[in-house]
Amino acid sequence: MESNEHRHLFKEIVDGYSAYFIGESERYIKHQSVSDLVNFEQVYDMHLTRALNKGLPGEKEILKNLEEEGFWSKKDDEAIETQKFFLDSLVKNKKNIVLKSALERVNKQIEEAEAEINDLISKKENLISNSAERYALNRANDFYMFNSFYKDRELKHPLYTKEEFEHISPKEVSHLVSIYNSFHYKFSEENIQLLAVQDFYKIYYSFSESTTDFFGKPVVELNNFQLNLLLYTRIFKSIFENNEDIPEKIKKDPKALLDFANSSEAREEIKSKMNESSSASTIVGATSEDLEELGVTKSNKNSLHEAAKKKGGSLSMKDLMDLSGA
């Protein structure tokens, strides 16, 4: 996303709706709130009860049959839980990692673990696609989408009545789904984080402690995107205020900023050890780029780079102390 796109994203979040063309007419998608999610859950529960009463099998029943037929087993569920535990461990341990190169390796492991979990869950969901729970979820999603489209900016006139929505063509439903999916991608957590670190946006940081100052309404009236933006505004405001040594190249990289902030305590500890001549600790695999991230001065950069090359690309804590005369 370019900065101009982030400005448009911010405007839409403030407005509480997004405009799209459906055919030749401009229509509007409402940004849903907590109360809308409650409605979603109520509709889901209603359709689930109806489906079960009509004899549609539940997930547990289907999984039991799949296990008997050898298509799914408890070991497959255990594999999902094991992978989730591994992923949680990786995420929790990131705060103890200070080297950029090590963080990149861990982030790659996290991506791979997430992909494996998603593959396993996708396989399971495909096997239970005819369950009562799946049916209820699909019907609730239809309801959620139906209640998102409006004819007017004031969001007072739904695009369809309930009766009209029940009789629209599959082609039109497919078009609406495509628009809705594109809409949700635009307001992904990643894009909202990117908005919160843009230069033009930082002037709003000082107003983020009060939802009334920021959006002109209490927190209970905010929609989900507004809540997410306010949350990340406060997070990145805190990071910028409490860290003076943030590398310039990561100031617009939300993921790198979060990693940087999470490892701040460990980074300070490493810096402290670098000044203790009696320390025997080592920085395993520290590259010249890692040292720069730790705040090594430019005057030492070339000598450290050459020394690192001689050591195979990395320096230990003892090497650093020797070079500094400690």
Short mmCIF file of C-alpha atoms in Angstrom, two decimals:
data_model
loop_
_atom_site.label_atom_id
_atom_site.label_comp_id
_atom_site.label_asym_id
_atom_site.label_seq_id
_atom_site.Cartn_x
_atom_site.Cartn_y
_atom_site.Cartn_z
CA MET A 1 0.00 0.00 0.00
CA GLU A 2 1.19 3.53 -0.84
CA SER A 3 0.72 6.42 1.58
CA ASN A 4 -2.20 7.78 -0.47
CA GLU A 5 -3.97 4.43 -0.10
CA HIS A 6 -3.43 4.58 3.65
CA ARG A 7 -5.07 8.01 3.73
CA HIS A 8 -8.11 6.57 1.98
CA LEU A 9 -8.09 3.63 4.37
CA PHE A 10 -8.03 6.00 7.36
CA LYS A 11 -10.91 8.04 5.93
CA GLU A 12 -13.05 4.94 5.46
CA ILE A 13 -12.32 3.74 9.00
CA VAL A 14 -13.36 7.16 10.36
CA ASP A 15 -16.49 7.21 8.15
CA GLY A 16 -17.51 3.70 9.22
CA TYR A 17 -18.30 2.54 5.68
CA SER A 18 -16.65 1.81 2.31
CA ALA A 19 -18.04 2.69 -1.13
CA TYR A 20 -18.11 0.17 -4.01
CA PHE A 21 -19.76 0.11 -7.42
CA ILE A 22 -22.26 -2.69 -7.96
CA GLY A 23 -23.16 -2.41 -11.59
CA GLU A 24 -23.36 1.33 -12.31
CA SER A 25 -24.57 2.29 -8.84
CA GLU A 26 -22.39 3.25 -5.88
CA ARG A 27 -23.21 1.12 -2.85
CA TYR A 28 -21.84 1.07 0.69
CA ILE A 29 -20.47 -1.62 2.99
CA LYS A 30 -21.02 -1.00 6.68
CA HIS A 31 -18.09 -1.58 9.03
CA GLN A 32 -19.51 -4.01 11.56
CA SER A 33 -19.40 -3.63 15.35
CA VAL A 34 -19.49 -5.88 18.40
CA SER A 35 -23.30 -5.87 18.41
CA ASP A 36 -23.28 -7.09 14.80
CA LEU A 37 -21.06 -9.98 15.85
CA VAL A 38 -23.55 -10.90 18.58
CA ASN A 39 -26.30 -10.95 15.94
CA PHE A 40 -24.10 -13.23 13.85
CA GLU A 41 -23.73 -15.67 16.75
CA GLN A 42 -27.48 -15.67 17.38
CA VAL A 43 -28.19 -16.45 13.72
CA TYR A 44 -25.57 -19.20 13.78
CA ASP A 45 -27.12 -20.81 16.87
CA MET A 46 -30.60 -20.64 15.30
CA HIS A 47 -29.50 -22.34 12.06
CA LEU A 48 -27.45 -24.93 13.95
CA THR A 49 -30.45 -25.94 16.04
CA ARG A 50 -32.64 -26.16 12.95
CA ALA A 51 -30.07 -28.24 11.04
CA LEU A 52 -29.62 -30.71 13.90
CA ASN A 53 -33.40 -31.01 14.36
CA LYS A 54 -33.73 -31.86 10.65
CA GLY A 55 -31.21 -34.67 11.02
CA LEU A 56 -28.10 -33.09 9.55
CA PRO A 57 -25.09 -34.75 11.28
CA GLY A 58 -22.92 -32.74 13.64
CA GLU A 59 -19.13 -32.52 13.41
CA LYS A 60 -18.56 -35.06 16.20
CA GLU A 61 -20.71 -37.64 14.47
CA ILE A 62 -18.99 -37.10 11.13
CA LEU A 63 -15.51 -37.26 12.69
CA LYS A 64 -16.43 -40.49 14.46
CA ASN A 65 -17.46 -42.03 11.14
CA LEU A 66 -14.32 -40.71 9.43
CA GLU A 67 -12.17 -42.28 12.13
CA GLU A 68 -13.87 -45.63 11.62
CA GLU A 69 -13.26 -45.35 7.89
CA GLY A 70 -9.63 -44.30 8.36
CA PHE A 71 -9.92 -40.79 6.87
CA TRP A 72 -9.28 -38.89 10.13
CA SER A 73 -8.10 -39.84 13.58
CA LYS A 74 -7.38 -38.43 17.02
CA LYS A 75 -3.71 -38.42 16.03
CA ASP A 76 -4.55 -35.86 13.33
CA ASP A 77 -6.19 -33.64 15.97
CA GLU A 78 -3.17 -34.14 18.21
CA ALA A 79 -0.92 -33.09 15.32
CA ILE A 80 -2.83 -29.82 15.06
CA GLU A 81 -2.54 -29.18 18.81
CA THR A 82 1.17 -30.09 18.81
CA GLN A 83 1.83 -27.70 15.97
CA LYS A 84 -0.16 -24.95 17.73
CA PHE A 85 1.91 -25.51 20.90
CA PHE A 86 5.11 -25.29 18.84
CA LEU A 87 3.88 -22.08 17.22
CA ASP A 88 2.96 -20.53 20.60
CA SER A 89 6.44 -21.41 21.91
CA LEU A 90 8.12 -19.73 18.94
CA VAL A 91 6.06 -16.57 19.40
CA LYS A 92 6.68 -16.42 23.18
CA ASN A 93 10.43 -16.97 22.81
CA LYS A 94 10.83 -14.15 20.27
CA LYS A 95 11.13 -11.61 23.08
CA ASN A 96 14.43 -13.22 24.11
CA ILE A 97 15.95 -12.91 20.63
CA VAL A 98 17.86 -9.73 19.78
CA LEU A 99 19.76 -10.59 16.61
CA LYS A 100 18.03 -9.61 13.39
CA SER A 101 19.32 -12.71 11.59
CA ALA A 102 18.00 -14.97 14.37
CA LEU A 103 14.62 -13.19 14.34
CA GLU A 104 14.34 -13.73 10.59
CA ARG A 105 14.97 -17.45 11.07
CA VAL A 106 12.33 -17.67 13.81
CA ASN A 107 9.82 -15.67 11.75
CA LYS A 108 10.36 -18.11 8.90
CA GLN A 109 9.71 -21.02 11.30
CA ILE A 110 6.53 -19.25 12.46
CA GLU A 111 5.33 -18.85 8.87
CA GLU A 112 6.02 -22.53 8.17
CA ALA A 113 4.24 -23.64 11.35
CA GLU A 114 1.22 -21.45 10.51
CA ALA A 115 1.11 -22.91 6.99
CA GLU A 116 1.21 -26.46 8.35
CA ILE A 117 -1.58 -25.72 10.84
CA ASN A 118 -3.69 -24.14 8.10
CA ASP A 119 -3.16 -27.16 5.85
CA LEU A 120 -4.25 -29.58 8.58
CA ILE A 121 -7.28 -27.47 9.53
CA SER A 122 -8.24 -27.07 5.87
CA LYS A 123 -8.10 -30.83 5.39
CA LYS A 124 -10.33 -31.35 8.43
CA GLU A 125 -12.81 -28.67 7.38
CA ASN A 126 -13.13 -30.21 3.92
CA LEU A 127 -14.00 -33.54 5.52
CA ILE A 128 -16.73 -32.02 7.70
CA SER A 129 -18.09 -29.60 5.07
CA ASN A 130 -21.52 -31.29 5.19
CA SER A 131 -21.92 -30.95 8.94
CA ALA A 132 -24.69 -29.02 10.70
CA GLU A 133 -22.05 -26.61 12.02
CA ARG A 134 -20.77 -25.86 8.50
CA TYR A 135 -24.29 -25.29 7.24
CA ALA A 136 -25.05 -22.92 10.15
CA LEU A 137 -21.79 -21.04 9.59
CA ASN A 138 -22.49 -20.55 5.88
CA ARG A 139 -26.01 -19.29 6.60
CA ALA A 140 -24.71 -16.93 9.29
CA ASN A 141 -22.05 -15.61 6.88
CA ASP A 142 -24.79 -14.95 4.31
CA PHE A 143 -26.72 -13.03 6.97
CA TYR A 144 -23.61 -11.06 7.97
CA MET A 145 -22.86 -10.10 4.38
CA PHE A 146 -26.50 -9.27 3.62
CA ASN A 147 -26.56 -6.87 6.58
CA SER A 148 -23.37 -5.15 5.41
CA PHE A 149 -24.54 -3.73 2.04
CA TYR A 150 -26.51 -0.48 1.92
CA LYS A 151 -27.89 1.87 -0.74
CA ASP A 152 -26.99 5.08 1.12
CA ARG A 153 -24.02 6.58 2.99
CA GLU A 154 -26.15 6.96 6.11
CA LEU A 155 -26.54 3.15 6.18
CA LYS A 156 -30.29 3.37 6.68
CA HIS A 157 -31.52 1.52 3.60
CA PRO A 158 -30.27 -2.06 3.08
CA LEU A 159 -29.34 -2.98 -0.49
CA TYR A 160 -31.80 -5.90 -0.36
CA THR A 161 -34.83 -6.80 1.66
CA LYS A 162 -34.76 -10.27 3.19
CA GLU A 163 -37.11 -11.50 0.50
CA GLU A 164 -35.00 -10.01 -2.30
CA PHE A 165 -31.84 -11.53 -0.89
CA GLU A 166 -33.41 -14.98 -0.86
CA HIS A 167 -34.14 -14.74 -4.59
CA ILE A 168 -31.07 -13.05 -6.07
CA SER A 169 -29.19 -15.04 -8.70
CA PRO A 170 -26.11 -17.15 -7.86
CA LYS A 171 -24.08 -14.92 -10.21
CA GLU A 172 -25.05 -11.82 -8.25
CA VAL A 173 -24.30 -13.53 -4.93
CA SER A 174 -20.88 -14.53 -6.28
CA HIS A 175 -20.21 -10.91 -7.27
CA LEU A 176 -21.20 -9.67 -3.81
CA VAL A 177 -18.98 -12.26 -2.15
CA SER A 178 -16.04 -11.18 -4.32
CA ILE A 179 -16.56 -7.52 -3.36
CA TYR A 180 -16.94 -8.42 0.31
CA ASN A 181 -13.77 -10.54 0.35
CA SER A 182 -11.83 -7.71 -1.31
CA PHE A 183 -13.24 -5.31 1.28
CA HIS A 184 -12.12 -7.49 4.18
CA TYR A 185 -8.63 -7.93 2.73
CA LYS A 186 -8.23 -4.15 2.51
CA PHE A 187 -8.95 -3.86 6.23
CA SER A 188 -6.72 -6.75 7.26
CA GLU A 189 -4.81 -6.51 10.53
CA GLU A 190 -1.58 -6.11 8.56
CA ASN A 191 -2.90 -3.12 6.58
CA ILE A 192 -4.26 -1.44 9.72
CA GLN A 193 -0.85 -1.86 11.35
CA LEU A 194 0.80 -0.30 8.30
CA LEU A 195 -1.58 2.66 8.50
CA ALA A 196 -0.68 3.20 12.17
CA VAL A 197 3.05 3.72 11.38
CA GLN A 198 2.67 6.11 8.42
CA ASP A 199 4.27 9.53 8.87
CA PHE A 200 1.10 11.49 8.08
CA TYR A 201 -0.81 9.46 10.68
CA LYS A 202 1.54 10.08 13.62
CA ILE A 203 0.00 13.49 14.35
CA TYR A 204 -3.00 11.55 15.70
CA TYR A 205 -0.92 9.66 18.29
CA SER A 206 -1.44 12.29 20.99
CA PHE A 207 -5.24 11.89 20.75
CA SER A 208 -5.29 8.09 21.02
CA GLU A 209 -5.71 7.91 24.80
CA SER A 210 -9.35 9.02 24.52
CA THR A 211 -11.80 7.41 22.11
CA THR A 212 -13.96 10.55 22.31
CA ASP A 213 -11.02 12.75 21.24
CA PHE A 214 -10.07 10.29 18.52
CA PHE A 215 -13.39 9.18 17.01
CA GLY A 216 -15.85 11.45 18.78
CA LYS A 217 -17.70 8.58 20.48
CA PRO A 218 -17.31 6.16 23.40
CA VAL A 219 -15.50 2.86 22.94
CA VAL A 220 -18.72 0.78 23.02
CA GLU A 221 -19.89 2.54 19.86
CA LEU A 222 -16.74 1.88 17.84
CA ASN A 223 -16.77 -0.64 15.00
CA ASN A 224 -14.20 -3.43 14.77
CA PHE A 225 -11.83 -1.60 12.41
CA GLN A 226 -11.86 1.51 14.60
CA LEU A 227 -11.05 -0.60 17.66
CA ASN A 228 -8.15 -2.30 15.84
CA LEU A 229 -6.76 1.02 14.64
CA LEU A 230 -6.99 2.56 18.10
CA LEU A 231 -5.27 -0.48 19.63
CA TYR A 232 -2.33 -0.40 17.20
CA THR A 233 -2.08 3.38 17.44
CA ARG A 234 -1.47 3.05 21.16
CA ILE A 235 0.96 0.14 20.68
CA PHE A 236 3.14 1.89 18.10
CA LYS A 237 2.93 5.23 19.93
CA SER A 238 4.36 3.45 22.99
CA ILE A 239 7.10 1.79 20.92
CA PHE A 240 8.24 5.08 19.39
CA GLU A 241 8.10 6.91 22.72
CA ASN A 242 9.99 4.29 24.72
CA ASN A 243 12.72 3.31 22.24
CA GLU A 244 15.22 5.92 21.08
CA ASP A 245 17.41 3.49 19.14
CA ILE A 246 14.90 2.27 16.55
CA PRO A 247 16.72 1.68 13.23
CA GLU A 248 15.41 4.01 10.54
CA LYS A 249 14.79 1.17 8.09
CA ILE A 250 12.21 -0.56 10.32
CA LYS A 251 10.17 2.51 11.34
CA LYS A 252 7.50 1.68 8.75
CA ASP A 253 7.67 -2.08 9.21
CA PRO A 254 5.05 -3.03 11.86
CA LYS A 255 6.24 -6.62 12.22
CA ALA A 256 9.87 -5.55 12.68
CA LEU A 257 8.82 -2.82 15.14
CA LEU A 258 6.87 -5.30 17.25
CA ASP A 259 9.82 -7.71 17.25
CA PHE A 260 12.14 -4.84 18.17
CA ALA A 261 9.95 -3.76 21.09
CA ASN A 262 9.39 -7.31 22.34
CA SER A 263 13.14 -7.95 22.51
CA SER A 264 14.01 -4.59 24.13
CA GLU A 265 14.85 -6.07 27.56
CA ALA A 266 17.05 -8.79 26.09
CA ARG A 267 18.73 -6.22 23.81
CA GLU A 268 19.58 -3.95 26.75
CA GLU A 269 21.01 -6.91 28.62
CA ILE A 270 23.25 -7.76 25.67
CA LYS A 271 24.42 -4.15 25.39
CA SER A 272 25.22 -4.16 29.10
CA LYS A 273 27.28 -7.33 28.75
CA MET A 274 29.19 -5.77 25.86
CA ASN A 275 30.54 -3.24 28.35
CA GLU A 276 31.50 -5.82 31.00
CA SER A 277 35.04 -7.03 30.45
CA SER A 278 34.52 -9.91 32.88
CA SER A 279 31.62 -11.34 30.86
CA ALA A 280 32.25 -14.65 29.12
CA SER A 281 28.92 -14.60 27.31
CA THR A 282 28.76 -14.90 23.54
CA ILE A 283 26.48 -13.63 20.82
CA VAL A 284 26.00 -16.73 18.78
CA GLY A 285 25.93 -16.05 15.04
CA ALA A 286 26.08 -12.25 15.30
CA THR A 287 26.69 -10.70 11.87
CA SER A 288 27.88 -7.16 11.13
CA GLU A 289 24.25 -6.23 10.36
CA ASP A 290 23.19 -7.65 13.73
CA LEU A 291 25.84 -5.54 15.45
CA GLU A 292 24.59 -2.43 13.69
CA GLU A 293 21.06 -3.21 14.91
CA LEU A 294 22.46 -3.41 18.44
CA GLY A 295 23.76 0.14 18.15
CA VAL A 296 27.44 -0.36 17.34
CA THR A 297 28.94 3.00 16.35
CA LYS A 298 29.78 3.78 12.74
CA SER A 299 33.44 4.33 13.58
CA ASN A 300 33.71 0.68 14.54
CA LYS A 301 31.58 -0.60 11.71
CA ASN A 302 34.33 -1.25 9.13
CA SER A 303 36.73 -2.88 11.57
CA LEU A 304 33.94 -5.01 12.98
CA HIS A 305 32.87 -6.01 9.49
CA GLU A 306 36.41 -7.07 8.59
CA ALA A 307 36.82 -8.89 11.89
CA ALA A 308 33.52 -10.69 11.36
CA LYS A 309 34.65 -11.80 7.89
CA LYS A 310 37.81 -13.28 9.36
CA LYS A 311 35.71 -15.13 11.93
CA GLY A 312 33.47 -16.66 9.29
CA GLY A 313 30.80 -13.96 9.31
CA SER A 314 30.09 -13.65 13.07
CA LEU A 315 31.66 -12.39 16.28
CA SER A 316 31.38 -13.70 19.82
CA MET A 317 31.01 -11.47 22.86
CA LYS A 318 34.67 -12.12 23.70
CA ASP A 319 35.69 -11.02 20.18
CA LEU A 320 33.80 -7.75 20.68
CA MET A 321 35.49 -7.08 24.01
CA ASP A 322 38.92 -7.88 22.57
CA LEU A 323 38.34 -5.43 19.73
CA SER A 324 37.26 -2.70 22.15
CA GLY A 325 40.27 -3.28 24.41
CA ALA A 326 38.16 -4.50 27.32
#
